[in-house]
């Protein structure tokens, strides 16, 4: 029962502890691997530190706002293009209202101007999307470098909400077992070792 309890409820914390012990032992023997940073250790234990600088986040936010503004502008240009195309189609349609040639040419010109404006807005949106995606990619690469920098190849999976919940349930189970059997810890040395 205690082996299953340890394997299910305390698998990740014990794996993290074993990894820290092997990392410390290999560093003590003169290994070339660099020690983990405080942020990496906290991240492994389920405490995520935002390592991106505030200036980077501000830049991403500004790029996101610019992209949204350009998307709204594109939407307005598309509506204008549809409106001017409708006017042009009505003016040039046979059997429709009799329009002068000058009116037809003017509506055609307005349609082409609206079409060019929409194409320009579409290009601006595409450029803004690319710039924003590049910035996000750059930030994620920097985050990847900061979290992978000191890894030894045997990096344990980090604690997450599920692992923390399992650990909490394991503590409750052990507490219940101790309350029903006062000699439980004396008979199960593996649980005592895990708790140390």
mmCIF file of N, CA and C in Angstrom, residues 8-86:
data_model
loop_
_atom_site.group_PDB
_atom_site.id
_atom_site.type_symbol
_atom_site.label_atom_id
_atom_site.label_comp_id
_atom_site.label_asym_id
_atom_site.label_seq_id
_atom_site.Cartn_x
_atom_site.Cartn_y
_atom_site.Cartn_z
ATOM 1 N N UNK A 8 2.207 6.971 -6.669
ATOM 2 C CA UNK A 8 1.128 7.760 -7.254
ATOM 3 C C UNK A 8 1.153 9.201 -6.749
ATOM 4 N N UNK A 9 1.196 9.374 -5.433
ATOM 5 C CA UNK A 9 1.037 10.710 -4.862
ATOM 6 C C UNK A 9 2.328 11.524 -4.812
ATOM 7 N N UNK A 10 3.445 10.862 -4.665
ATOM 8 C CA UNK A 10 4.681 11.598 -4.457
ATOM 9 C C UNK A 10 5.720 11.339 -5.550
ATOM 10 N N UNK A 11 5.275 10.869 -6.714
ATOM 11 C CA UNK A 11 6.203 10.533 -7.792
ATOM 12 C C UNK A 11 7.009 11.750 -8.246
ATOM 13 N N UNK A 12 6.354 12.848 -8.537
ATOM 14 C CA UNK A 12 7.075 14.032 -9.041
ATOM 15 C C UNK A 12 7.972 14.667 -7.992
ATOM 16 N N UNK A 13 7.475 14.910 -6.776
ATOM 17 C CA UNK A 13 8.391 15.509 -5.788
ATOM 18 C C UNK A 13 9.629 14.646 -5.540
ATOM 19 N N UNK A 14 9.433 13.327 -5.487
ATOM 20 C CA UNK A 14 10.582 12.443 -5.265
ATOM 21 C C UNK A 14 11.529 12.455 -6.466
ATOM 22 N N UNK A 15 10.982 12.529 -7.679
ATOM 23 C CA UNK A 15 11.827 12.606 -8.880
ATOM 24 C C UNK A 15 12.628 13.903 -8.882
ATOM 25 N N UNK A 16 12.015 14.984 -8.452
ATOM 26 C CA UNK A 16 12.713 16.273 -8.384
ATOM 27 C C UNK A 16 13.838 16.202 -7.359
ATOM 28 N N UNK A 17 13.549 15.615 -6.206
ATOM 29 C CA UNK A 17 14.564 15.500 -5.151
ATOM 30 C C UNK A 17 15.726 14.620 -5.630
ATOM 31 N N UNK A 18 15.400 13.487 -6.278
ATOM 32 C CA UNK A 18 16.453 12.622 -6.804
ATOM 33 C C UNK A 18 17.302 13.362 -7.831
ATOM 34 N N UNK A 19 16.666 14.112 -8.687
ATOM 35 C CA UNK A 19 17.386 14.875 -9.707
ATOM 36 C C UNK A 19 18.302 15.910 -9.071
ATOM 37 N N UNK A 20 17.809 16.590 -8.040
ATOM 38 C CA UNK A 20 18.640 17.586 -7.356
ATOM 39 C C UNK A 20 19.837 16.929 -6.678
ATOM 40 N N UNK A 21 19.601 15.739 -6.110
ATOM 41 C CA UNK A 21 20.703 15.031 -5.462
ATOM 42 C C UNK A 21 21.748 14.594 -6.481
ATOM 43 N N UNK A 22 21.312 14.051 -7.620
ATOM 44 C CA UNK A 22 22.278 13.609 -8.633
ATOM 45 C C UNK A 22 23.002 14.806 -9.249
ATOM 46 N N UNK A 23 22.311 15.932 -9.399
ATOM 47 C CA UNK A 23 22.948 17.138 -9.927
ATOM 48 C C UNK A 23 24.000 17.644 -8.950
ATOM 49 N N UNK A 24 23.657 17.661 -7.663
ATOM 50 C CA UNK A 24 24.606 18.116 -6.649
ATOM 51 C C UNK A 24 25.804 17.175 -6.567
ATOM 52 N N UNK A 25 25.549 15.864 -6.675
ATOM 53 C CA UNK A 25 26.641 14.893 -6.616
ATOM 54 C C UNK A 25 27.560 15.032 -7.825
ATOM 55 N N UNK A 26 26.992 15.223 -9.010
ATOM 56 C CA UNK A 26 27.834 15.347 -10.202
ATOM 57 C C UNK A 26 28.615 16.651 -10.183
ATOM 58 N N UNK A 27 28.053 17.700 -9.608
ATOM 59 C CA UNK A 27 28.783 18.969 -9.513
ATOM 60 C C UNK A 27 29.893 18.866 -8.470
ATOM 61 N N UNK A 28 29.658 18.071 -7.462
ATOM 62 C CA UNK A 28 30.680 17.870 -6.443
ATOM 63 C C UNK A 28 31.871 17.091 -6.981
ATOM 64 N N UNK A 29 31.663 16.267 -8.000
ATOM 65 C CA UNK A 29 32.739 15.475 -8.591
ATOM 66 C C UNK A 29 33.472 16.242 -9.681
ATOM 67 N N UNK A 30 33.139 17.526 -9.855
ATOM 68 C CA UNK A 30 33.851 18.328 -10.850
ATOM 69 C C UNK A 30 33.236 18.283 -12.221
ATOM 70 N N UNK A 31 31.958 17.978 -12.298
ATOM 71 C CA UNK A 31 31.280 17.949 -13.593
ATOM 72 C C UNK A 31 31.226 19.352 -14.187
ATOM 73 N N UNK A 32 31.159 19.436 -15.497
ATOM 74 C CA UNK A 32 31.182 20.726 -16.173
ATOM 75 C C UNK A 32 29.799 21.361 -16.266
ATOM 76 N N UNK A 33 28.750 20.672 -15.834
ATOM 77 C CA UNK A 33 27.408 21.253 -15.940
ATOM 78 C C UNK A 33 27.250 22.397 -14.945
ATOM 79 N N UNK A 34 26.605 23.456 -15.396
ATOM 80 C CA UNK A 34 26.437 24.624 -14.544
ATOM 81 C C UNK A 34 25.249 24.409 -13.614
ATOM 82 N N UNK A 35 25.300 25.012 -12.424
ATOM 83 C CA UNK A 35 24.192 24.844 -11.486
ATOM 84 C C UNK A 35 22.942 25.546 -12.014
ATOM 85 N N UNK A 36 21.804 25.052 -11.583
ATOM 86 C CA UNK A 36 20.541 25.656 -12.004
ATOM 87 C C UNK A 36 20.356 27.005 -11.315
ATOM 88 N N UNK A 37 19.727 27.916 -12.039
ATOM 89 C CA UNK A 37 19.440 29.218 -11.449
ATOM 90 C C UNK A 37 18.259 29.081 -10.500
ATOM 91 N N UNK A 38 18.067 30.110 -9.680
ATOM 92 C CA UNK A 38 16.957 30.097 -8.732
ATOM 93 C C UNK A 38 15.623 30.015 -9.468
ATOM 94 N N UNK A 39 15.507 30.721 -10.586
ATOM 95 C CA UNK A 39 14.266 30.706 -11.363
ATOM 96 C C UNK A 39 13.986 29.303 -11.902
ATOM 97 N N UNK A 40 15.032 28.591 -12.337
ATOM 98 C CA UNK A 40 14.854 27.231 -12.848
ATOM 99 C C UNK A 40 14.413 26.280 -11.737
ATOM 100 N N UNK A 41 15.012 26.417 -10.578
ATOM 101 C CA UNK A 41 14.646 25.554 -9.444
ATOM 102 C C UNK A 41 13.210 25.816 -9.027
ATOM 103 N N UNK A 42 12.843 27.088 -8.932
ATOM 104 C CA UNK A 42 11.465 27.420 -8.570
ATOM 105 C C UNK A 42 10.485 26.903 -9.622
ATOM 106 N N UNK A 43 10.860 26.999 -10.885
ATOM 107 C CA UNK A 43 9.996 26.529 -11.963
ATOM 108 C C UNK A 43 9.781 25.022 -11.865
ATOM 109 N N UNK A 44 10.823 24.275 -11.549
ATOM 110 C CA UNK A 44 10.706 22.826 -11.398
ATOM 111 C C UNK A 44 9.736 22.489 -10.271
ATOM 112 N N UNK A 45 9.740 23.299 -9.212
ATOM 113 C CA UNK A 45 8.867 23.043 -8.075
ATOM 114 C C UNK A 45 7.475 23.635 -8.264
ATOM 115 N N UNK A 46 7.171 24.137 -9.452
ATOM 116 C CA UNK A 46 5.828 24.606 -9.750
ATOM 117 C C UNK A 46 5.601 26.081 -9.526
ATOM 118 N N UNK A 47 6.654 26.832 -9.234
ATOM 119 C CA UNK A 47 6.532 28.272 -9.020
ATOM 120 C C UNK A 47 7.138 28.951 -10.234
ATOM 121 N N UNK A 48 6.280 29.446 -11.112
ATOM 122 C CA UNK A 48 6.754 30.055 -12.343
ATOM 123 C C UNK A 48 7.053 31.526 -12.139
ATOM 124 N N UNK A 49 8.249 31.902 -12.507
ATOM 125 C CA UNK A 49 8.684 33.283 -12.433
ATOM 126 C C UNK A 49 8.658 33.850 -13.839
ATOM 127 N N UNK A 50 8.049 35.030 -13.995
ATOM 128 C CA UNK A 50 8.010 35.676 -15.304
ATOM 129 C C UNK A 50 9.368 36.316 -15.542
ATOM 130 N N UNK A 51 10.160 35.716 -16.420
ATOM 131 C CA UNK A 51 11.514 36.212 -16.651
ATOM 132 C C UNK A 51 11.596 37.201 -17.798
ATOM 133 N N UNK A 52 10.483 37.432 -18.480
ATOM 134 C CA UNK A 52 10.531 38.417 -19.558
ATOM 135 C C UNK A 52 10.547 39.800 -18.950
ATOM 136 N N UNK A 53 11.308 40.662 -19.517
ATOM 137 C CA UNK A 53 11.412 42.011 -18.979
ATOM 138 C C UNK A 53 10.149 42.787 -19.290
ATOM 139 N N UNK A 54 9.913 43.800 -18.477
ATOM 140 C CA UNK A 54 8.705 44.592 -18.680
ATOM 141 C C UNK A 54 8.776 45.349 -20.001
ATOM 142 N N UNK A 55 9.975 45.732 -20.436
ATOM 143 C CA UNK A 55 10.076 46.444 -21.716
ATOM 144 C C UNK A 55 9.679 45.533 -22.875
ATOM 145 N N UNK A 56 10.005 44.260 -22.790
ATOM 146 C CA UNK A 56 9.611 43.323 -23.839
ATOM 147 C C UNK A 56 8.096 43.156 -23.851
ATOM 148 N N UNK A 57 7.498 43.045 -22.664
ATOM 149 C CA UNK A 57 6.047 42.909 -22.589
ATOM 150 C C UNK A 57 5.368 44.162 -23.113
ATOM 151 N N UNK A 58 5.934 45.329 -22.803
ATOM 152 C CA UNK A 58 5.366 46.574 -23.304
ATOM 153 C C UNK A 58 5.462 46.629 -24.828
ATOM 154 N N UNK A 59 6.583 46.173 -25.364
ATOM 155 C CA UNK A 59 6.757 46.164 -26.815
ATOM 156 C C UNK A 59 5.740 45.228 -27.465
ATOM 157 N N UNK A 60 5.552 44.050 -26.885
ATOM 158 C CA UNK A 60 4.565 43.104 -27.407
ATOM 159 C C UNK A 60 3.167 43.713 -27.343
ATOM 160 N N UNK A 61 2.860 44.381 -26.238
ATOM 161 C CA UNK A 61 1.548 44.998 -26.078
ATOM 162 C C UNK A 61 1.334 46.082 -27.128
ATOM 163 N N UNK A 62 2.362 46.912 -27.343
ATOM 164 C CA UNK A 62 2.264 47.980 -28.347
ATOM 165 C C UNK A 62 2.080 47.393 -29.744
ATOM 166 N N UNK A 63 2.817 46.323 -30.051
ATOM 167 C CA UNK A 63 2.672 45.682 -31.359
ATOM 168 C C UNK A 63 1.280 45.069 -31.520
ATOM 169 N N UNK A 64 0.766 44.502 -30.446
ATOM 170 C CA UNK A 64 -0.577 43.908 -30.491
ATOM 171 C C UNK A 64 -1.625 44.994 -30.735
ATOM 172 N N UNK A 65 -1.486 46.127 -30.038
ATOM 173 C CA UNK A 65 -2.425 47.233 -30.231
ATOM 174 C C UNK A 65 -2.355 47.761 -31.666
ATOM 175 N N UNK A 66 -1.133 47.887 -32.186
ATOM 176 C CA UNK A 66 -0.966 48.364 -33.560
ATOM 177 C C UNK A 66 -1.623 47.406 -34.543
ATOM 178 N N UNK A 67 -1.447 46.108 -34.310
ATOM 179 C CA UNK A 67 -2.064 45.104 -35.178
ATOM 180 C C UNK A 67 -3.582 45.225 -35.132
ATOM 181 N N UNK A 68 -4.151 45.355 -33.943
ATOM 182 C CA UNK A 68 -5.603 45.480 -33.821
ATOM 183 C C UNK A 68 -6.110 46.739 -34.516
ATOM 184 N N UNK A 69 -5.378 47.851 -34.383
ATOM 185 C CA UNK A 69 -5.769 49.098 -35.032
ATOM 186 C C UNK A 69 -5.765 48.926 -36.561
ATOM 187 N N UNK A 70 -4.733 48.273 -37.083
ATOM 188 C CA UNK A 70 -4.642 48.069 -38.525
ATOM 189 C C UNK A 70 -5.716 47.113 -39.018
ATOM 190 N N UNK A 71 -6.089 46.138 -38.195
ATOM 191 C CA UNK A 71 -7.164 45.233 -38.581
ATOM 192 C C UNK A 71 -8.506 45.979 -38.659
ATOM 193 N N UNK A 72 -8.732 46.891 -37.729
ATOM 194 C CA UNK A 72 -9.955 47.700 -37.777
ATOM 195 C C UNK A 72 -9.955 48.587 -39.015
ATOM 196 N N UNK A 73 -8.796 49.163 -39.332
ATOM 197 C CA UNK A 73 -8.689 50.006 -40.524
ATOM 198 C C UNK A 73 -8.963 49.170 -41.775
ATOM 199 N N UNK A 74 -8.421 47.953 -41.826
ATOM 200 C CA UNK A 74 -8.661 47.067 -42.964
ATOM 201 C C UNK A 74 -10.147 46.766 -43.094
ATOM 202 N N UNK A 75 -10.796 46.511 -41.988
ATOM 203 C CA UNK A 75 -12.223 46.218 -42.018
ATOM 204 C C UNK A 75 -13.007 47.413 -42.585
ATOM 205 N N UNK A 76 -12.638 48.624 -42.180
ATOM 206 C CA UNK A 76 -13.300 49.818 -42.723
ATOM 207 C C UNK A 76 -13.034 49.950 -44.221
ATOM 208 N N UNK A 77 -11.804 49.663 -44.644
ATOM 209 C CA UNK A 77 -11.465 49.759 -46.070
ATOM 210 C C UNK A 77 -12.229 48.717 -46.888
ATOM 211 N N UNK A 78 -12.423 47.537 -46.322
ATOM 212 C CA UNK A 78 -13.188 46.502 -47.022
ATOM 213 C C UNK A 78 -14.649 46.936 -47.183
ATOM 214 N N UNK A 79 -15.199 47.532 -46.129
ATOM 215 C CA UNK A 79 -16.580 48.021 -46.213
ATOM 216 C C UNK A 79 -16.702 49.136 -47.261
ATOM 217 N N UNK A 80 -15.702 50.024 -47.289
ATOM 218 C CA UNK A 80 -15.710 51.112 -48.274
ATOM 219 C C UNK A 80 -15.603 50.553 -49.687
ATOM 220 N N UNK A 81 -14.776 49.544 -49.861
ATOM 221 C CA UNK A 81 -14.628 48.931 -51.182
ATOM 222 C C UNK A 81 -15.956 48.315 -51.636
ATOM 223 N N UNK A 82 -16.619 47.615 -50.741
ATOM 224 C CA UNK A 82 -17.907 46.999 -51.074
ATOM 225 C C UNK A 82 -18.927 48.086 -51.416
ATOM 226 N N UNK A 83 -18.934 49.172 -50.645
ATOM 227 C CA UNK A 83 -19.874 50.270 -50.895
ATOM 228 C C UNK A 83 -19.633 50.908 -52.273
ATOM 229 N N UNK A 84 -18.364 51.225 -52.581
ATOM 230 C CA UNK A 84 -18.064 51.872 -53.867
ATOM 231 C C UNK A 84 -18.279 50.915 -55.036
ATOM 232 N N UNK A 85 -18.025 49.620 -54.815
ATOM 233 C CA UNK A 85 -18.286 48.642 -55.881
ATOM 234 C C UNK A 85 -19.774 48.589 -56.172
ATOM 235 N N UNK A 86 -20.599 48.636 -55.145
ATOM 236 C CA UNK A 86 -22.054 48.643 -55.324
ATOM 237 C C UNK A 86 -22.512 49.862 -56.107
#
